[in-house]
One Martini backbone bead per residue (centre of mass of N, CA, C, O) as a GRO file, in nm:
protein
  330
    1UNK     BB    1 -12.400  -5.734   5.754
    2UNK     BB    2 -12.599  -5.837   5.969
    3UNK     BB    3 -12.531  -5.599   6.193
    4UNK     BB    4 -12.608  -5.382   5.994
    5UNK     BB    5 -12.896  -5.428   5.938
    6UNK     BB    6 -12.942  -5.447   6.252
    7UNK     BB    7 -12.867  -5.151   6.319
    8UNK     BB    8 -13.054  -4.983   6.081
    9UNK     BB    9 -13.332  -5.095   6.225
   10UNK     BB   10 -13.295  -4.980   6.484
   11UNK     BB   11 -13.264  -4.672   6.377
   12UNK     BB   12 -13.535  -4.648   6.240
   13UNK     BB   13 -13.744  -4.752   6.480
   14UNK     BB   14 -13.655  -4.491   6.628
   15UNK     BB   15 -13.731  -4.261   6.464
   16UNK     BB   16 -13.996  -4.328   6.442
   17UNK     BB   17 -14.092  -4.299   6.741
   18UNK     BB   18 -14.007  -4.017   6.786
   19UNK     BB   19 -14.187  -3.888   6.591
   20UNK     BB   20 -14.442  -3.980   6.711
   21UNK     BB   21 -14.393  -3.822   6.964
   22UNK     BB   22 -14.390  -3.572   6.867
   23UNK     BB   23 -14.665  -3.560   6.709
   24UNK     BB   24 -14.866  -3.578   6.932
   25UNK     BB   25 -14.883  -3.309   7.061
   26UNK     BB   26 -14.990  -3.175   6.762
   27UNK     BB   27 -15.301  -3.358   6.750
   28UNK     BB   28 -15.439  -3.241   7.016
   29UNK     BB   29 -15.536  -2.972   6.899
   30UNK     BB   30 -15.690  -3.031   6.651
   31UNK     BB   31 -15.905  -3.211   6.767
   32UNK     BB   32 -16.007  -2.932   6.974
   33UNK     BB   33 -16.099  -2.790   6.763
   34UNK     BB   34 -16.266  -2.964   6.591
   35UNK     BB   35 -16.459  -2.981   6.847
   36UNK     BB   36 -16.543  -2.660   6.872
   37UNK     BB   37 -16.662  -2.645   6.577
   38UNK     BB   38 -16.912  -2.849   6.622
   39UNK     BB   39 -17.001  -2.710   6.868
   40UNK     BB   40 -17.097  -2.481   6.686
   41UNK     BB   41 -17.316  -2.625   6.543
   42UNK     BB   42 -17.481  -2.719   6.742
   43UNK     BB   43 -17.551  -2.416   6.881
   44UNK     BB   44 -17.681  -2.227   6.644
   45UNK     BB   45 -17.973  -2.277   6.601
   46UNK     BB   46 -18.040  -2.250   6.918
   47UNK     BB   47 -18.000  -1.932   6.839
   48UNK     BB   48 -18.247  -1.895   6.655
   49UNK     BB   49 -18.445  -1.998   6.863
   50UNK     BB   50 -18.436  -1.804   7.078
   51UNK     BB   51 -18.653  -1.583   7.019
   52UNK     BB   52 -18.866  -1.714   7.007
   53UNK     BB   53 -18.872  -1.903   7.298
   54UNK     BB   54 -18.892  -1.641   7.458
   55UNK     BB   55 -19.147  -1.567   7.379
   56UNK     BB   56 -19.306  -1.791   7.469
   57UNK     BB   57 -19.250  -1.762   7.722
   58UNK     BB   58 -19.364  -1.474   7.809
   59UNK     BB   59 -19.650  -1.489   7.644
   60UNK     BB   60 -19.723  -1.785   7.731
   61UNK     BB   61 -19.621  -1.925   7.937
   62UNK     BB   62 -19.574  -1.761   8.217
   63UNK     BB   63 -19.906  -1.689   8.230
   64UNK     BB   64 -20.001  -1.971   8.258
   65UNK     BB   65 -19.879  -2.020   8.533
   66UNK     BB   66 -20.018  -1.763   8.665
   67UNK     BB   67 -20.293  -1.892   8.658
   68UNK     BB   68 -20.252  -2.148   8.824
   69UNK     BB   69 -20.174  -1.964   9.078
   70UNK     BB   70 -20.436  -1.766   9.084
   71UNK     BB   71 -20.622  -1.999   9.095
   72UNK     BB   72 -20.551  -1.988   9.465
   73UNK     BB   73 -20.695  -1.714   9.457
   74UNK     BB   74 -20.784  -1.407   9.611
   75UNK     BB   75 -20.819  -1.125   9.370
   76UNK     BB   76 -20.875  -0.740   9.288
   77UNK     BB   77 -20.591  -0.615   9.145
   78UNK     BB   78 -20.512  -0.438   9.379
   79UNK     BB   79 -20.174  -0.278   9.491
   80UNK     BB   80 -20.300  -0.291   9.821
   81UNK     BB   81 -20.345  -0.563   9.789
   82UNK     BB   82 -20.352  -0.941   9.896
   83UNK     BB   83 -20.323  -1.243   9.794
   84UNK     BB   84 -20.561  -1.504   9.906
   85UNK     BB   85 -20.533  -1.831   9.988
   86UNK     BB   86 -20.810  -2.070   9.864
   87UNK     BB   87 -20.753  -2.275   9.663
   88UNK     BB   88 -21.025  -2.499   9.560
   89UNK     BB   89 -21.298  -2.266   9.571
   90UNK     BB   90 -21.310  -2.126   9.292
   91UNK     BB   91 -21.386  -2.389   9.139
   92UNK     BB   92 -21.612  -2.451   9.291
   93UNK     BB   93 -21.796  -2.212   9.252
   94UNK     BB   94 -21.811  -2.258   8.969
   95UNK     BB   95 -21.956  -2.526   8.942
   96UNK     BB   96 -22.208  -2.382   9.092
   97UNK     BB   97 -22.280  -2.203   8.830
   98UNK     BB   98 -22.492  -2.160   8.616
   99UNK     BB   99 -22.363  -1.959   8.429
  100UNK     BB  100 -22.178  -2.145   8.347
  101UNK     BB  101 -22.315  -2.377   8.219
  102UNK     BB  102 -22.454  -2.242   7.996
  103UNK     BB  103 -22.222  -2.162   7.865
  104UNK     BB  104 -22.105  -2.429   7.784
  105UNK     BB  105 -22.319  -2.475   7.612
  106UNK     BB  106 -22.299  -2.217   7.408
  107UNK     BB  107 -22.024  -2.330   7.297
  108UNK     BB  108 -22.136  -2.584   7.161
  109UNK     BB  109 -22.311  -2.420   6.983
  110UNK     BB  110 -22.098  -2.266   6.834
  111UNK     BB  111 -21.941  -2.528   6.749
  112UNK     BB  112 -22.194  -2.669   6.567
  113UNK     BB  113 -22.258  -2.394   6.406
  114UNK     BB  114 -22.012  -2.350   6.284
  115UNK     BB  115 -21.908  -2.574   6.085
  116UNK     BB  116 -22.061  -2.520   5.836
  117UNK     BB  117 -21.942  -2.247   5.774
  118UNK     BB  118 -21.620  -2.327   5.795
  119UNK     BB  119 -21.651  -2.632   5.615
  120UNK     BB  120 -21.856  -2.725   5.430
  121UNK     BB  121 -21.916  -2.471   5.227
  122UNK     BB  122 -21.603  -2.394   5.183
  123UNK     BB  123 -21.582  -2.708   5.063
  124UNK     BB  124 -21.789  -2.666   4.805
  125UNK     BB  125 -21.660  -2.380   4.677
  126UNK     BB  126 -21.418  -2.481   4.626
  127UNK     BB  127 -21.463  -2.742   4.417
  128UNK     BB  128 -21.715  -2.566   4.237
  129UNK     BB  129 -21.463  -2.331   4.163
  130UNK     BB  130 -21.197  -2.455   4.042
  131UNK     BB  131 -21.332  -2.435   3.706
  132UNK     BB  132 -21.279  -2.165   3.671
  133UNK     BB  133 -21.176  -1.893   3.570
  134UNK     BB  134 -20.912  -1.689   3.667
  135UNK     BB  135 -21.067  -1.435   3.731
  136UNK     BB  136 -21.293  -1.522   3.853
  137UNK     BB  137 -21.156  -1.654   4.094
  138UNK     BB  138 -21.019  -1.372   4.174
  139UNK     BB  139 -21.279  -1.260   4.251
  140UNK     BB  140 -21.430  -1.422   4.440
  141UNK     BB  141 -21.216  -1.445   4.682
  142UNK     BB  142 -21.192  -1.117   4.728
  143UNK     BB  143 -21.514  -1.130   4.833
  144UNK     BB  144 -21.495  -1.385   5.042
  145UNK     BB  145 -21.266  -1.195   5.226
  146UNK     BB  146 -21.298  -0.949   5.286
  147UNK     BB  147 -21.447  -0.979   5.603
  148UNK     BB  148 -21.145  -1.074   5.705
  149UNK     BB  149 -21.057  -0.738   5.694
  150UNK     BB  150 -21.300  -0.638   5.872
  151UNK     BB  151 -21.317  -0.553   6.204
  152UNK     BB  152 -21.511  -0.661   6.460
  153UNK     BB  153 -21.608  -0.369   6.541
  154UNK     BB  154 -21.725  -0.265   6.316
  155UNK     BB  155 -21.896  -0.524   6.226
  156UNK     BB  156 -22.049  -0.516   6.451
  157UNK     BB  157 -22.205  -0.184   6.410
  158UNK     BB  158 -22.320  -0.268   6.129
  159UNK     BB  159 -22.504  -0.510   6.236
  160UNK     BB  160 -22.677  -0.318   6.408
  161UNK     BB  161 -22.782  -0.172   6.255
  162UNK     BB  162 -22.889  -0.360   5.999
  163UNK     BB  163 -23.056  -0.524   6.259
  164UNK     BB  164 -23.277  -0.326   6.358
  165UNK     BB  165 -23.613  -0.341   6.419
  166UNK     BB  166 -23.708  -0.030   6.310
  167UNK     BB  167 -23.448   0.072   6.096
  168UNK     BB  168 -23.336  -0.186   5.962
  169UNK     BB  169 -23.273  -0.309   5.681
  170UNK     BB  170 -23.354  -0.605   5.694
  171UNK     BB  171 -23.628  -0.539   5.860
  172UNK     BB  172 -23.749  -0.366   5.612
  173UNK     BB  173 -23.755  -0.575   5.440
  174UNK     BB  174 -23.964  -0.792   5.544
  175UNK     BB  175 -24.183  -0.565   5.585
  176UNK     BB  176 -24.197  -0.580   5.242
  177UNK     BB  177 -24.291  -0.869   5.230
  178UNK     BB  178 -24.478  -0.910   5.495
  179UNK     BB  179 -24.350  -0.921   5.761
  180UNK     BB  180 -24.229  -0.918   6.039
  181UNK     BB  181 -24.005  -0.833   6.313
  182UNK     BB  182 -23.641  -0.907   6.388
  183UNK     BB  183 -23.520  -0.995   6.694
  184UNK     BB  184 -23.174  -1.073   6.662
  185UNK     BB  185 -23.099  -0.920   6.951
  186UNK     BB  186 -23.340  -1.033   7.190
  187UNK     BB  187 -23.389  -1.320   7.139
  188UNK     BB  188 -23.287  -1.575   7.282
  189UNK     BB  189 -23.366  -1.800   7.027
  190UNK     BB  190 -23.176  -1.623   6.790
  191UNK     BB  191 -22.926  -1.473   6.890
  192UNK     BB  192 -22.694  -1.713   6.846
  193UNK     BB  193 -22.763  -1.717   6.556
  194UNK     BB  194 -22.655  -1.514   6.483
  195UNK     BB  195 -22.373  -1.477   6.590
  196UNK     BB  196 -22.285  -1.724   6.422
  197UNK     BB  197 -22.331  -1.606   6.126
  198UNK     BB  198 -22.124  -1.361   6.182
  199UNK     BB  199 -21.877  -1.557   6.212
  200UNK     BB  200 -21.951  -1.745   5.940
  201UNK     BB  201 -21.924  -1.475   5.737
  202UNK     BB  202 -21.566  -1.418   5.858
  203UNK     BB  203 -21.469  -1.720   5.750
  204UNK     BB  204 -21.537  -1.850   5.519
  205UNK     BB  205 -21.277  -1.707   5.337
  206UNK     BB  206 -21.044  -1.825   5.482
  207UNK     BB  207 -21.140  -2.128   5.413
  208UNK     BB  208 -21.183  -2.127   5.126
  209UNK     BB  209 -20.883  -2.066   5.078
  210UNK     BB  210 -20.743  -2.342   5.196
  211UNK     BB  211 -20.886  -2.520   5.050
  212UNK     BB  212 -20.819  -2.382   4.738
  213UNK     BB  213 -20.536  -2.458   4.771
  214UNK     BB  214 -20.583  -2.799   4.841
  215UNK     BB  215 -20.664  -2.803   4.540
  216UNK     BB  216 -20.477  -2.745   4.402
  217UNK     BB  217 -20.230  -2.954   4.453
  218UNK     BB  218 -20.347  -3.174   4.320
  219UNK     BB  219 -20.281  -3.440   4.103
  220UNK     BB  220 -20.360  -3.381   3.796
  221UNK     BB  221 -20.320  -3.713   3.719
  222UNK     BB  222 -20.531  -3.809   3.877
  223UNK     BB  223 -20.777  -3.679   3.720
  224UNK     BB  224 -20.682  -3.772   3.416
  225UNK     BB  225 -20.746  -4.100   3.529
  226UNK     BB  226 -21.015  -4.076   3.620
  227UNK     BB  227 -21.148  -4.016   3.320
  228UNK     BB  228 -21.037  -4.226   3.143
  229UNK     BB  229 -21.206  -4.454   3.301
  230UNK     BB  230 -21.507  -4.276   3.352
  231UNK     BB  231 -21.555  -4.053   3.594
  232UNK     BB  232 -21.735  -3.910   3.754
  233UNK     BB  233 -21.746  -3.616   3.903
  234UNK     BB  234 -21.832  -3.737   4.196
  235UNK     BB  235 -21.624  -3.946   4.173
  236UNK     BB  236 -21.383  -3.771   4.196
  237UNK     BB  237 -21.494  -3.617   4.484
  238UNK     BB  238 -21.480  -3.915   4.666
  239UNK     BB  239 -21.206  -4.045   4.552
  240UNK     BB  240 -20.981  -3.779   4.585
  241UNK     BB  241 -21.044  -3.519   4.696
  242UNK     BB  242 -21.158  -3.580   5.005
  243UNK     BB  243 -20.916  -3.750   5.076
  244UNK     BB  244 -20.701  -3.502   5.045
  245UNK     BB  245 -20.849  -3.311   5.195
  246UNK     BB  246 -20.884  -3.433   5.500
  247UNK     BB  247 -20.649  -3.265   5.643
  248UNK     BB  248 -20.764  -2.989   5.618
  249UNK     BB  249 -21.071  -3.054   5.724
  250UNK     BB  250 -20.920  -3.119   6.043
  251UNK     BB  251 -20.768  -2.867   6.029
  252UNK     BB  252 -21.075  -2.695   6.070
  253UNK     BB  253 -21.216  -2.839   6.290
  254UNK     BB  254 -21.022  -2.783   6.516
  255UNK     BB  255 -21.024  -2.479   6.497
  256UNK     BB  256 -21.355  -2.469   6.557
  257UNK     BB  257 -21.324  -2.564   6.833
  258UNK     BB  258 -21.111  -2.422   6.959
  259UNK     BB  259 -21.187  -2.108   6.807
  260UNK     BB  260 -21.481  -2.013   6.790
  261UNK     BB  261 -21.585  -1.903   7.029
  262UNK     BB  262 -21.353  -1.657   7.046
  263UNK     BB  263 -21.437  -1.518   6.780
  264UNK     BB  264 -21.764  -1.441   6.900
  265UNK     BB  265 -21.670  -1.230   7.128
  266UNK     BB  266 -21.708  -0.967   7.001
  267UNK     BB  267 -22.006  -0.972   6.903
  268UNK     BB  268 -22.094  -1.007   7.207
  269UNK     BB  269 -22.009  -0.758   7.312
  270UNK     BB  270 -22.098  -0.567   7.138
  271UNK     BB  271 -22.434  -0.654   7.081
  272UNK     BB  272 -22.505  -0.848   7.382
  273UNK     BB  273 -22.347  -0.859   7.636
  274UNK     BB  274 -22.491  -1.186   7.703
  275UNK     BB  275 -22.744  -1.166   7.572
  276UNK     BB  276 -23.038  -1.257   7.653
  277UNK     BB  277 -23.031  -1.391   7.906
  278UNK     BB  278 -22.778  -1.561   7.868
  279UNK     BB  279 -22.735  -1.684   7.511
  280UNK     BB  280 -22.439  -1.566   7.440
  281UNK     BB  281 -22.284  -1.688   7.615
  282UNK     BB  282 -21.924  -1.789   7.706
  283UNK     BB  283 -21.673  -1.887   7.840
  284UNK     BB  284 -21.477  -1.637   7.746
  285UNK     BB  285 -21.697  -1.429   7.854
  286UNK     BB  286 -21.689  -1.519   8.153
  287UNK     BB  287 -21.387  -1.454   8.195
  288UNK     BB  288 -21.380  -1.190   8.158
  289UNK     BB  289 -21.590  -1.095   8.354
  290UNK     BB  290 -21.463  -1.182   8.569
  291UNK     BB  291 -21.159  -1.016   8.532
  292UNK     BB  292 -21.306  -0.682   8.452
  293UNK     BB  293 -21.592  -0.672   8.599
  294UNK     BB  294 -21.570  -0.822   8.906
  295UNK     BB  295 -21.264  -0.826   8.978
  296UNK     BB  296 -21.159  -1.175   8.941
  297UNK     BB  297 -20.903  -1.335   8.912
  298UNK     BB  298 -20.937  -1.605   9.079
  299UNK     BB  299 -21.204  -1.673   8.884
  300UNK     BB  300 -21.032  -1.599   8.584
  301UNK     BB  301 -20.815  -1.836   8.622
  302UNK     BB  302 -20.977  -2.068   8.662
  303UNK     BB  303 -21.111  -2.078   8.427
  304UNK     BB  304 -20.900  -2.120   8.244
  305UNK     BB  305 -20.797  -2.379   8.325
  306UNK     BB  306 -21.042  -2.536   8.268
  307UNK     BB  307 -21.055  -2.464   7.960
  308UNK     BB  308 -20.742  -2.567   7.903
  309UNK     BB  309 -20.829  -2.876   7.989
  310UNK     BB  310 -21.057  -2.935   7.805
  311UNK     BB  311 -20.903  -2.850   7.533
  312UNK     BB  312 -20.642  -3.023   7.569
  313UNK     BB  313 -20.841  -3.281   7.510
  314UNK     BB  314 -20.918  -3.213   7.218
  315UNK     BB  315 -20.661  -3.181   7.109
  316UNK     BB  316 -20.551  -3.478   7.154
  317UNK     BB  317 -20.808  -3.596   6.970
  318UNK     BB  318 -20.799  -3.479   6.752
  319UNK     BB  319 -20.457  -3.563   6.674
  320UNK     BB  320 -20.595  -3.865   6.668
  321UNK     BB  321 -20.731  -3.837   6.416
  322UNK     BB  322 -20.555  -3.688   6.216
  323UNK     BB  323 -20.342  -3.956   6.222
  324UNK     BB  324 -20.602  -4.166   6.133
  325UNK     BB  325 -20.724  -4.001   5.824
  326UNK     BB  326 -20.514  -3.908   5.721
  327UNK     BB  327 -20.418  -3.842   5.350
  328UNK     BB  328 -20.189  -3.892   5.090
  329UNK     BB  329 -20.013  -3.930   4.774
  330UNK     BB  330 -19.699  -4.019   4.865
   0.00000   0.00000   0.00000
């Protein structure tokens, strides 16, 4: 009985084994196919966002690379003519152009006019008309968004008209008040200020609207427990909403200084191409000169590359006060 039990275990423990054997062939196709499967799920993603990164290589960074090798050469954009390597004398070049200086400071100027109109007023009117019925602010809004859907060389044509020292309806109101006529785009003291409020004119209804959608997301029940406590209204828009709205409005503020004067481009180049006596030109459209007008691309790359540098620390900056001040709710 003993050799026969220990004979039968001997022979169940061979086929156990055997099977083994036979089935390990068929599990690793298995194992194959389904790390295969697997790796379809890694790479589908990266196929959904192959287009848009490709468009990005094409229209951003390759441009820019190409910039970078341009400032670094002398040419007139002729297809007949070889771009000479002059290295960073084009650099040098512009550092040396009273009127590159006075750009940068212009662009200083027009980022530091453009803020209240971009983000302080729009944050004023977002607020101050949250608790209006909702057709008055479905009304007021489309009023205020208006000029940010008309092209600005249009609305440059009409403000030049506008604006007219001699036949324009503003100066013709103001000669009618008893004033003098203003040379709105003629002084040089003035002009700037003109391009500033025309800009902050056409951006005002889009900060508006940016605005006054992050307030309306604020949760209702914050400011119905600061009401039952006794909170006025000043109080409830500096301890809640100011700081909710934090976020929005530093991004505003970024936008303001990194695109602001690039927006007042259209205004200058229609309205003073840059004058009087360069007081309205800046940065943007210095480098547009370089390169359109006196067909100098080595030194209209060089602009760029500096402008790009310029901007890309304060853009550096921006994002750590960003992340250093914004608040949320949750």
């Amino acid at each position: 009985g003993i050799t026969l039990a220990a004979t039968l275990s001997k022979i169940s423990w061979c086929s156990l084994m055997a099977d083994i054997s036979a089935n390990t062939p068929l599990a690793l196709p298995r194992r194959k196919r389904r790390l295969k499967a697997d790796d379809r799920y890694v790479i589908a993603p990266w196929l959904y966002l192959l287009p848009a990164a490709l468009g990005l290589a094409i229209w951003v960074y390759w441009p820019l690379i190409d910039a970078f090798r341009l400032s670094l050469y002398q040419w007139n954009m002729l297809p007949n003519t070889a771009p000479q390597f002059v290295g960073l004398s084009n650099f040098t070049n512009i550092f040396a152009l009273p009127k590159f200086w006075q750009a940068v400071r212009n662009t200083g100027v027009y980022v530091v006019g453009l803020l209240p109109l971009a983000v302080i007023i729009p944050l004023a009117i977002a607020i101050y008309t949250h608790d209006l019925p909702d057709r008055a602010r479905n009304i007021y809004r489309a009023i205020i968004f208006v000029p940010m859907i008309i092209a600005p060389v249009v609305a440059a044509a009409v403000w030049r008209w506008l604006l007219d020292p001699g036949h324009g309806m503003v100066n013709q109101a103001i000669t009618g008040l008893g004033g003098e006529p203003v040379r709105f785009l003629g002084d040089p003291a003035i002009a700037i200020w003109t391009i500033i409020v025309l800009t902050g004119w056409k951006l005002i209804g889009f900060s508006t609207l940016i605005l006054s959608a992050a307030n309306a997301n604020i949760n209702p029940s914050l400011i119905e427990a600061a009401r039952m406590d006794g909170a006025s209204k000043w109080e409830i828009i500096r301890d809640i909403r100011l700081p909710l709205l934090m976020n929005t409005v530093l991004f505003l503020v970024m936008m303001t200084i990194l695109l602001g004067a690039q927006w007042s481009f259209s205004y200058i180049n229609v309205l003073t191409g840059g004058g009087p006596l360069g007081s309205t030109t800046n940065i943007f459209y210095v480098l547009w000169e370089f390169g359109f007008s006196s067909m100098s691309v080595g030194w209209s790359s060089a602009a760029a590359v500096i402008l790009f540098l310029g901007f890309g620390a304060l853009a550096f900056v921006l994002f750590r006060l960003m992340d250093r001040y914004s608040f949320y709710d949750n």
